[in-house]
Amino acid sequence: MTSPTASRRPSWAGRNYTLLTAAAIITNLGGHGALIAAAFAVLDAGGDGGDVGLVAAARTLPLVLFLLIGGAVADRLPRHHVMVAANTLNCVSQAAFAAVVLAGDPQLWQMMLLTALGGTGQAFFGPASEGMLLSSVTGEQAGRAFALYRMAMQGAGLGGAALGGLMVAVIGPGWVLAVDAVAFAAAGALRAFLDVGHIPRRAPGGGLLADLRDGWREVVGRPWLWSIVAQFSVVVAVVGAAESVFGPLVAEDELGGAGPWGLALGAFGAGTVGGALLMMRWKPRRLLFAGTLCVFPLAAPSAALAVPLPVAGLAAVMFVSGVAIEVFGVSWMTAMHQEIPEEKLSRVSAYDWFGSVAMVPLATALAGPAEQAFGRSASLWGCAALVVVVTAAVLLVPDVRNLTRRTQAVVAAEGPGAGEGLMAGSAPVDAVASEKPSA
């Protein structure tokens, strides 16, 4: 007999999907507040924009170093084991970060080291999580499932950003980091119950290098994939620099501190929820064309900070960009689900993430020097211009413009070129927050 709880769930929302969604809600509640807390912990310790950039770069550098290895490992080992191990590392590193901040007088090198450990956990978590999620749904309702997942995740991010900004202002960044550590522990416990029995065992033989070469062939054989990854290597870098470095500085100097910046980030989260709701109903036929057009609004927050707009105007701009990136994100996940064979999902996702974050450490580390050389406003206008230029360039790729939605998933026997011209699409899951999805 079907349980009452199961009967209330849609047919595509199975056990794994439900556990993944619940865990993502928990980590996004804690993680979005922790992003604000980390920046203001550096500022409260006497750091400047350059120091904030260094700490942000310290988190992203391990992603560049370990993402490809993480993708290969996630396609070899049970993905939920990789996810739980990564969450454990994130929990320990955030707890230590909270401890040094609460103890008083945290040193820059301590904050960079602990942030780097968190980035290492993300490098292994991200590809495993993406592969697990994409394999947890089937059929024509995949797009709706991904939209609902992202709506839950981004809704939690909305609450986490707003609450995190308030908590930083009221009780300080150390306690917000401690809450994030608890969130990682709870999410890791949920992910321990994921079932990987439906995923075929890998045949013995080969090694990590062979797996990485196989994943690379999948990427370079698909023009829509490598072109958009190249696009987002620039987009994520400049948007990340604008929002993780310049955003807190503008908030501190012009808008009134952590609270208003948390409100602006919360507006972005509200926009992503709205975008996910839209994508639960809208199924654009040309997935990547619609998605790429929605990347242009990502230039708007940098421009708004350059002016700078008052808090209400900045929040409105952030809301619109949140809606836009969610249209892109759901379109990408649907395309990835249909085009990439299940046994290669984590490796392809790792290359995708690698291209997206490769330039982030450089961009965030150079944000402070760029401000000194060109001024804050000019640097932010430059960020906005780069987003527009690279997004326009990627629309020149025929496969990006001409992709069409399919209702049947690709089978493992098909190669990199299978279905090209009929279906295409990839780019970072959570290009702006991080952003990617939280660990």
Short mmCIF file of C-alpha atoms in Angstrom, two decimals:
data_model
loop_
_atom_site.label_atom_id
_atom_site.label_comp_id
_atom_site.label_asym_id
_atom_site.label_seq_id
_atom_site.Cartn_x
_atom_site.Cartn_y
_atom_site.Cartn_z
CA MET A 1 0.00 0.00 0.00
CA THR A 2 1.25 3.46 -0.84
CA SER A 3 1.92 5.58 2.23
CA PRO A 4 -0.05 8.85 2.67
CA THR A 5 3.20 10.80 2.49
CA ALA A 6 4.20 9.19 -0.80
CA SER A 7 0.74 9.76 -2.28
CA ARG A 8 1.07 13.48 -1.69
CA ARG A 9 4.25 13.63 -3.73
CA PRO A 10 4.27 13.83 -7.55
CA SER A 11 5.30 10.61 -9.26
CA TRP A 12 8.68 12.10 -10.24
CA ALA A 13 9.51 13.20 -6.66
CA GLY A 14 11.02 9.97 -5.39
CA ARG A 15 12.98 9.29 -2.23
CA ASN A 16 16.33 10.53 -3.52
CA TYR A 17 14.81 13.67 -5.00
CA THR A 18 13.06 14.45 -1.72
CA LEU A 19 16.19 13.92 0.39
CA LEU A 20 18.31 16.01 -2.00
CA THR A 21 15.78 18.84 -1.91
CA ALA A 22 15.51 18.82 1.88
CA ALA A 23 19.29 18.83 2.29
CA ALA A 24 19.68 21.66 -0.23
CA ILE A 25 17.16 23.76 1.71
CA ILE A 26 19.15 23.31 4.91
CA THR A 27 22.54 24.15 3.42
CA ASN A 28 21.20 27.16 1.53
CA LEU A 29 19.63 28.57 4.67
CA GLY A 30 23.02 28.47 6.36
CA GLY A 31 25.28 29.07 3.38
CA HIS A 32 23.85 32.34 2.10
CA GLY A 33 24.14 33.93 5.50
CA ALA A 34 27.68 32.60 5.83
CA LEU A 35 28.74 34.31 2.59
CA ILE A 36 27.74 37.66 4.08
CA ALA A 37 29.29 36.75 7.43
CA ALA A 38 32.66 35.86 5.89
CA ALA A 39 32.96 39.22 4.12
CA PHE A 40 32.04 41.21 7.21
CA ALA A 41 34.28 39.09 9.43
CA VAL A 42 37.19 40.28 7.32
CA LEU A 43 36.03 43.90 7.46
CA ASP A 44 35.40 43.73 11.23
CA ALA A 45 38.95 42.43 11.69
CA GLY A 46 40.29 45.58 10.03
CA GLY A 47 40.60 44.24 6.50
CA ASP A 48 39.90 46.18 3.32
CA GLY A 49 38.52 45.33 -0.11
CA GLY A 50 41.72 43.56 -1.10
CA ASP A 51 41.51 41.31 1.97
CA VAL A 52 37.86 40.46 1.25
CA GLY A 53 38.93 39.53 -2.27
CA LEU A 54 41.74 37.33 -1.00
CA VAL A 55 39.41 35.39 1.29
CA ALA A 56 36.90 34.96 -1.55
CA ALA A 57 39.70 33.79 -3.85
CA ALA A 58 40.91 31.35 -1.20
CA ARG A 59 37.54 29.59 -1.34
CA THR A 60 37.49 29.37 -5.12
CA LEU A 61 41.10 28.35 -5.76
CA PRO A 62 40.59 24.77 -4.45
CA LEU A 63 37.61 24.48 -6.81
CA VAL A 64 39.97 25.11 -9.70
CA LEU A 65 42.54 22.65 -8.35
CA PHE A 66 40.27 19.77 -7.33
CA LEU A 67 37.04 19.97 -9.36
CA LEU A 68 38.14 17.66 -12.16
CA ILE A 69 39.40 15.09 -9.67
CA GLY A 70 36.14 15.45 -7.76
CA GLY A 71 34.14 14.72 -10.90
CA ALA A 72 36.12 11.60 -11.70
CA VAL A 73 35.86 10.38 -8.10
CA ALA A 74 32.09 10.95 -8.07
CA ASP A 75 31.64 8.78 -11.19
CA ARG A 76 33.74 6.03 -9.56
CA LEU A 77 32.56 5.93 -5.94
CA PRO A 78 28.98 5.99 -4.59
CA ARG A 79 28.04 9.61 -5.06
CA HIS A 80 26.30 9.95 -1.71
CA HIS A 81 29.49 8.87 0.08
CA VAL A 82 31.41 11.63 -1.67
CA MET A 83 28.70 14.14 -0.75
CA VAL A 84 28.67 13.19 2.93
CA ALA A 85 32.46 13.33 3.18
CA ALA A 86 32.46 16.77 1.58
CA ASN A 87 29.75 18.00 3.95
CA THR A 88 31.79 16.75 6.90
CA LEU A 89 34.81 18.76 5.76
CA ASN A 90 32.62 21.84 5.27
CA CYS A 91 31.12 21.42 8.73
CA VAL A 92 34.53 21.20 10.42
CA SER A 93 36.03 24.11 8.49
CA GLN A 94 33.07 26.41 9.15
CA ALA A 95 33.04 25.50 12.84
CA ALA A 96 36.74 26.37 13.07
CA PHE A 97 36.14 29.63 11.16
CA ALA A 98 33.38 30.52 13.61
CA ALA A 99 35.64 29.70 16.55
CA VAL A 100 38.50 31.98 15.46
CA VAL A 101 36.07 34.84 14.74
CA LEU A 102 34.26 34.46 18.08
CA ALA A 103 37.59 34.23 19.92
CA GLY A 104 38.48 37.69 18.60
CA ASP A 105 41.27 39.04 16.39
CA PRO A 106 41.09 36.47 13.56
CA GLN A 107 44.12 36.58 11.30
CA LEU A 108 43.80 36.90 7.53
CA TRP A 109 45.79 33.71 6.93
CA GLN A 110 43.48 31.77 9.28
CA MET A 111 40.37 32.95 7.45
CA MET A 112 41.93 32.17 4.07
CA LEU A 113 43.00 28.67 5.16
CA LEU A 114 39.62 27.72 6.62
CA THR A 115 37.79 29.16 3.63
CA ALA A 116 40.06 27.14 1.34
CA LEU A 117 39.10 23.95 3.19
CA GLY A 118 35.46 24.78 2.55
CA GLY A 119 36.23 25.27 -1.13
CA THR A 120 37.93 21.87 -1.23
CA GLY A 121 34.78 20.26 0.12
CA GLN A 122 32.74 22.05 -2.55
CA ALA A 123 35.05 20.77 -5.28
CA PHE A 124 34.17 17.17 -4.43
CA PHE A 125 30.57 17.84 -3.47
CA GLY A 126 29.45 19.77 -6.56
CA PRO A 127 29.95 17.16 -9.30
CA ALA A 128 28.64 14.35 -7.07
CA SER A 129 25.56 16.37 -6.13
CA GLU A 130 24.79 17.37 -9.70
CA GLY A 131 25.16 13.83 -10.98
CA MET A 132 22.97 12.54 -8.16
CA LEU A 133 20.23 15.08 -8.80
CA LEU A 134 20.19 14.61 -12.57
CA SER A 135 19.89 10.84 -12.13
CA SER A 136 17.08 11.14 -9.55
CA VAL A 137 14.34 12.11 -12.03
CA THR A 138 13.15 10.66 -15.31
CA GLY A 139 10.65 11.37 -18.05
CA GLU A 140 9.03 14.45 -19.46
CA GLN A 141 8.61 16.09 -16.05
CA ALA A 142 12.36 16.49 -15.54
CA GLY A 143 12.23 20.23 -16.23
CA ARG A 144 9.46 20.73 -13.69
CA ALA A 145 11.38 18.67 -11.13
CA PHE A 146 14.51 20.75 -11.60
CA ALA A 147 12.49 23.97 -11.36
CA LEU A 148 10.89 22.85 -8.10
CA TYR A 149 14.27 21.80 -6.70
CA ARG A 150 15.81 25.13 -7.57
CA MET A 151 12.79 27.00 -6.24
CA ALA A 152 13.16 25.26 -2.88
CA MET A 153 16.92 25.82 -2.87
CA GLN A 154 16.71 29.46 -3.86
CA GLY A 155 13.81 30.12 -1.52
CA ALA A 156 15.99 28.89 1.31
CA GLY A 157 18.77 31.11 0.01
CA LEU A 158 16.37 34.05 0.11
CA GLY A 159 15.58 33.44 3.74
CA GLY A 160 19.20 32.68 4.56
CA ALA A 161 20.50 35.88 2.98
CA ALA A 162 17.93 38.11 4.65
CA LEU A 163 18.27 36.41 8.02
CA GLY A 164 22.06 36.20 7.69
CA GLY A 165 22.42 39.91 7.00
CA LEU A 166 20.24 40.69 10.01
CA MET A 167 22.12 38.26 12.25
CA VAL A 168 25.49 39.68 11.19
CA ALA A 169 24.27 43.15 12.11
CA VAL A 170 22.77 42.05 15.45
CA ILE A 171 24.96 39.26 16.85
CA GLY A 172 28.04 39.35 14.61
CA PRO A 173 29.47 37.15 11.83
CA GLY A 174 30.94 34.47 14.10
CA TRP A 175 27.57 33.09 15.19
CA VAL A 176 26.30 33.07 11.61
CA LEU A 177 29.29 30.91 10.62
CA ALA A 178 28.53 28.57 13.53
CA VAL A 179 24.94 28.16 12.31
CA ASP A 180 26.28 27.24 8.86
CA ALA A 181 28.46 24.53 10.40
CA VAL A 182 25.38 23.00 12.05
CA ALA A 183 23.52 23.17 8.73
CA PHE A 184 26.27 21.19 6.99
CA ALA A 185 26.08 18.51 9.69
CA ALA A 186 22.30 18.17 9.33
CA ALA A 187 22.40 18.09 5.52
CA GLY A 188 25.17 15.50 5.53
CA ALA A 189 23.07 13.27 7.78
CA LEU A 190 20.18 13.42 5.30
CA ARG A 191 22.42 12.70 2.32
CA ALA A 192 23.74 9.56 4.04
CA PHE A 193 20.33 7.96 3.33
CA LEU A 194 20.46 8.43 -0.44
CA ASP A 195 20.06 5.26 -2.51
CA VAL A 196 22.50 4.64 -5.37
CA GLY A 197 21.25 1.16 -6.20
CA HIS A 198 19.79 2.36 -9.51
CA ILE A 199 23.19 3.54 -10.76
CA PRO A 200 25.04 0.75 -12.63
CA ARG A 201 28.40 -0.27 -11.18
CA ARG A 202 31.40 0.97 -13.11
CA ALA A 203 33.32 -1.70 -14.99
CA PRO A 204 36.82 -2.27 -13.56
CA GLY A 205 39.81 -0.86 -15.38
CA GLY A 206 41.15 2.50 -16.35
CA GLY A 207 42.09 5.22 -13.92
CA LEU A 208 41.38 8.81 -13.01
CA LEU A 209 43.34 10.14 -15.97
CA ALA A 210 41.42 7.92 -18.36
CA ASP A 211 38.16 9.13 -16.84
CA LEU A 212 39.22 12.74 -17.20
CA ARG A 213 40.16 12.22 -20.86
CA ASP A 214 36.79 10.59 -21.48
CA GLY A 215 35.00 13.54 -19.87
CA TRP A 216 37.07 15.98 -21.93
CA ARG A 217 36.04 14.24 -25.16
CA GLU A 218 32.40 14.65 -24.13
CA VAL A 219 32.91 18.38 -23.67
CA VAL A 220 34.94 19.25 -26.78
CA GLY A 221 32.60 17.18 -28.97
CA ARG A 222 29.71 19.50 -28.15
CA PRO A 223 30.12 23.14 -29.35
CA TRP A 224 27.16 24.34 -27.28
CA LEU A 225 28.85 22.98 -24.15
CA TRP A 226 32.36 24.35 -24.46
CA SER A 227 31.20 27.72 -25.81
CA ILE A 228 28.89 28.39 -22.87
CA VAL A 229 31.47 27.13 -20.37
CA ALA A 230 33.90 29.63 -21.90
CA GLN A 231 31.25 32.34 -21.64
CA PHE A 232 30.63 31.64 -17.98
CA SER A 233 34.32 31.56 -17.16
CA VAL A 234 34.09 35.33 -17.67
CA VAL A 235 30.53 35.91 -16.43
CA VAL A 236 30.95 34.08 -13.12
CA ALA A 237 34.34 35.71 -12.50
CA VAL A 238 33.21 39.31 -12.95
CA VAL A 239 29.83 38.84 -11.29
CA GLY A 240 31.54 37.07 -8.40
CA ALA A 241 34.01 39.92 -7.99
CA ALA A 242 31.22 42.48 -8.11
CA GLU A 243 29.02 40.73 -5.56
CA SER A 244 31.56 39.23 -3.16
CA VAL A 245 34.02 42.14 -3.07
CA PHE A 246 32.51 45.38 -4.37
CA GLY A 247 28.99 44.68 -3.08
CA PRO A 248 29.91 44.61 0.64
CA LEU A 249 32.15 47.65 0.16
CA VAL A 250 29.40 49.68 -1.52
CA ALA A 251 26.99 48.54 1.19
CA GLU A 252 29.42 49.58 3.94
CA ASP A 253 30.22 52.99 2.41
CA GLU A 254 26.96 53.97 0.69
CA LEU A 255 23.99 51.86 1.77
CA GLY A 256 24.27 51.42 5.53
CA GLY A 257 26.12 48.14 6.09
CA ALA A 258 25.34 44.43 6.19
CA GLY A 259 21.56 44.74 6.60
CA PRO A 260 20.85 46.54 3.29
CA TRP A 261 23.26 44.27 1.42
CA GLY A 262 21.51 41.24 2.88
CA LEU A 263 18.21 42.73 1.69
CA ALA A 264 19.61 43.13 -1.85
CA LEU A 265 20.84 39.54 -1.87
CA GLY A 266 17.47 38.47 -0.53
CA ALA A 267 15.80 40.23 -3.45
CA PHE A 268 17.99 38.23 -5.80
CA GLY A 269 16.84 35.08 -4.01
CA ALA A 270 13.20 36.16 -4.38
CA GLY A 271 13.83 36.61 -8.10
CA THR A 272 15.20 33.09 -8.41
CA VAL A 273 12.09 31.74 -6.71
CA GLY A 274 9.97 33.67 -9.19
CA GLY A 275 12.05 32.37 -12.07
CA ALA A 276 11.65 28.80 -10.87
CA LEU A 277 7.88 29.24 -10.61
CA LEU A 278 7.90 30.54 -14.18
CA MET A 279 9.92 27.55 -15.39
CA MET A 280 7.51 25.09 -13.77
CA ARG A 281 5.01 26.22 -16.41
CA TRP A 282 7.10 27.53 -19.30
CA LYS A 283 8.96 25.05 -21.49
CA PRO A 284 10.88 27.07 -24.09
CA ARG A 285 11.42 25.04 -27.24
CA ARG A 286 14.88 26.50 -27.90
CA LEU A 287 16.35 25.92 -24.47
CA LEU A 288 19.75 27.56 -24.71
CA PHE A 289 18.63 30.47 -26.85
CA ALA A 290 16.05 31.45 -24.24
CA GLY A 291 18.51 30.78 -21.44
CA THR A 292 21.36 32.76 -22.96
CA LEU A 293 19.16 35.79 -23.59
CA CYS A 294 18.49 35.73 -19.87
CA VAL A 295 22.19 36.07 -19.06
CA PHE A 296 22.26 39.69 -20.25
CA PRO A 297 20.43 40.96 -17.12
CA LEU A 298 23.33 39.67 -15.00
CA ALA A 299 25.17 42.83 -16.02
CA ALA A 300 22.58 44.99 -14.27
CA PRO A 301 23.65 44.47 -10.61
CA SER A 302 27.21 45.61 -11.37
CA ALA A 303 25.84 48.70 -13.10
CA ALA A 304 23.51 49.38 -10.17
CA LEU A 305 26.42 49.18 -7.72
CA ALA A 306 28.48 51.46 -9.96
CA VAL A 307 25.93 54.29 -9.77
CA PRO A 308 25.16 53.36 -6.92
CA LEU A 309 21.38 53.02 -6.83
CA PRO A 310 19.58 53.36 -3.50
CA VAL A 311 18.68 50.15 -1.69
CA ALA A 312 15.20 49.91 -3.26
CA GLY A 313 16.58 50.30 -6.79
CA LEU A 314 19.40 47.83 -6.18
CA ALA A 315 16.94 45.29 -4.77
CA ALA A 316 14.72 45.65 -7.86
CA VAL A 317 17.67 45.07 -10.17
CA MET A 318 18.78 42.06 -8.16
CA PHE A 319 15.24 40.63 -8.32
CA VAL A 320 15.15 40.84 -12.12
CA SER A 321 18.58 39.24 -12.45
CA GLY A 322 17.44 36.44 -10.14
CA VAL A 323 14.46 35.67 -12.38
CA ALA A 324 16.70 35.69 -15.44
CA ILE A 325 19.40 33.38 -14.12
CA GLU A 326 16.79 30.89 -12.98
CA VAL A 327 15.38 30.64 -16.49
CA PHE A 328 18.89 29.87 -17.66
CA GLY A 329 19.59 27.43 -14.82
CA VAL A 330 16.50 25.29 -15.30
CA SER A 331 17.01 25.24 -19.07
CA TRP A 332 20.57 24.06 -18.57
CA MET A 333 19.69 21.31 -16.11
CA THR A 334 17.01 20.01 -18.47
CA ALA A 335 19.46 20.00 -21.36
CA MET A 336 22.17 18.27 -19.34
CA HIS A 337 19.69 15.63 -18.18
CA GLN A 338 18.72 14.86 -21.78
CA GLU A 339 22.13 15.01 -23.45
CA ILE A 340 24.75 13.51 -21.14
CA PRO A 341 24.88 9.76 -20.41
CA GLU A 342 24.24 9.04 -16.71
CA GLU A 343 27.59 7.38 -16.06
CA LYS A 344 29.43 10.52 -17.26
CA LEU A 345 27.31 13.18 -15.57
CA SER A 346 29.70 14.01 -12.75
CA ARG A 347 32.77 14.22 -15.01
CA VAL A 348 31.05 16.49 -17.51
CA SER A 349 29.65 18.59 -14.66
CA ALA A 350 33.17 18.90 -13.26
CA TYR A 351 34.52 20.31 -16.52
CA ASP A 352 31.53 22.63 -16.66
CA TRP A 353 32.18 23.88 -13.12
CA PHE A 354 35.92 24.07 -13.74
CA GLY A 355 35.48 26.38 -16.69
CA SER A 356 33.05 28.49 -14.72
CA VAL A 357 35.22 29.00 -11.62
CA ALA A 358 38.70 28.94 -13.16
CA MET A 359 38.94 32.72 -13.38
CA VAL A 360 37.12 33.56 -10.14
CA PRO A 361 40.20 33.51 -7.86
CA LEU A 362 42.01 35.86 -10.23
CA ALA A 363 39.01 38.19 -10.55
CA THR A 364 38.34 38.40 -6.82
CA ALA A 365 42.02 38.82 -5.97
CA LEU A 366 42.34 41.62 -8.54
CA ALA A 367 39.18 43.41 -7.46
CA GLY A 368 41.00 45.43 -4.80
CA PRO A 369 43.91 46.48 -7.06
CA ALA A 370 41.42 47.30 -9.86
CA GLU A 371 39.55 49.59 -7.50
CA GLN A 372 42.78 51.39 -6.62
CA ALA A 373 43.86 51.69 -10.26
CA PHE A 374 40.57 52.61 -11.97
CA GLY A 375 38.18 53.46 -9.17
CA ARG A 376 35.28 51.42 -7.84
CA SER A 377 32.66 52.78 -10.24
CA ALA A 378 34.78 52.23 -13.38
CA SER A 379 35.65 48.70 -12.25
CA LEU A 380 31.97 47.86 -11.79
CA TRP A 381 31.04 49.30 -15.20
CA GLY A 382 33.80 47.12 -16.67
CA CYS A 383 32.22 44.05 -15.04
CA ALA A 384 28.85 44.90 -16.59
CA ALA A 385 30.37 45.43 -20.05
CA LEU A 386 32.18 42.09 -20.01
CA VAL A 387 28.96 40.21 -19.23
CA VAL A 388 27.23 41.83 -22.21
CA VAL A 389 30.10 41.23 -24.65
CA VAL A 390 30.70 37.53 -23.92
CA THR A 391 26.97 36.76 -23.85
CA ALA A 392 26.48 38.39 -27.25
CA ALA A 393 29.43 36.40 -28.58
CA VAL A 394 28.04 33.03 -27.52
CA LEU A 395 24.82 33.70 -29.45
CA LEU A 396 26.93 33.46 -32.61
CA VAL A 397 27.24 29.68 -32.03
CA PRO A 398 24.54 27.95 -34.16
CA ASP A 399 23.97 25.12 -31.68
CA VAL A 400 23.22 27.64 -28.93
CA ARG A 401 20.67 29.46 -31.07
CA ASN A 402 19.06 26.37 -32.57
CA LEU A 403 18.73 23.93 -29.72
CA THR A 404 15.33 22.28 -29.38
CA ARG A 405 13.72 20.46 -26.49
CA ARG A 406 13.38 16.71 -26.58
CA THR A 407 11.30 14.40 -24.40
CA GLN A 408 13.55 11.33 -24.57
CA ALA A 409 16.83 11.14 -22.70
CA VAL A 410 20.07 10.22 -24.41
CA VAL A 411 21.20 6.63 -23.88
CA ALA A 412 24.71 5.70 -22.81
CA ALA A 413 25.57 4.28 -26.21
CA GLU A 414 25.31 7.67 -27.84
CA GLY A 415 28.51 9.63 -28.13
CA PRO A 416 29.41 13.28 -27.74
CA GLY A 417 27.86 14.25 -31.03
CA ALA A 418 24.61 12.41 -30.53
CA GLY A 419 21.57 14.51 -31.10
CA GLU A 420 23.55 17.66 -31.85
CA GLY A 421 21.42 20.20 -33.64
CA LEU A 422 18.33 18.71 -32.00
CA MET A 423 19.19 19.32 -28.38
CA ALA A 424 21.98 21.15 -26.64
CA GLY A 425 22.88 22.97 -23.47
CA SER A 426 25.14 23.40 -20.48
CA ALA A 427 26.46 25.98 -18.10
CA PRO A 428 26.97 26.38 -14.37
CA VAL A 429 24.13 25.17 -12.14
CA ASP A 430 24.20 28.19 -9.92
CA ALA A 431 26.30 30.57 -11.92
CA VAL A 432 26.08 33.51 -9.67
CA ALA A 433 25.71 32.35 -6.16
CA SER A 434 27.84 30.31 -6.62
CA GLU A 435 27.14 30.90 -7.13
CA LYS A 436 27.09 27.96 -7.35
CA PRO A 437 24.77 25.18 -5.57
CA SER A 438 25.71 25.10 -1.95
CA ALA A 439 27.45 22.02 -0.65
#
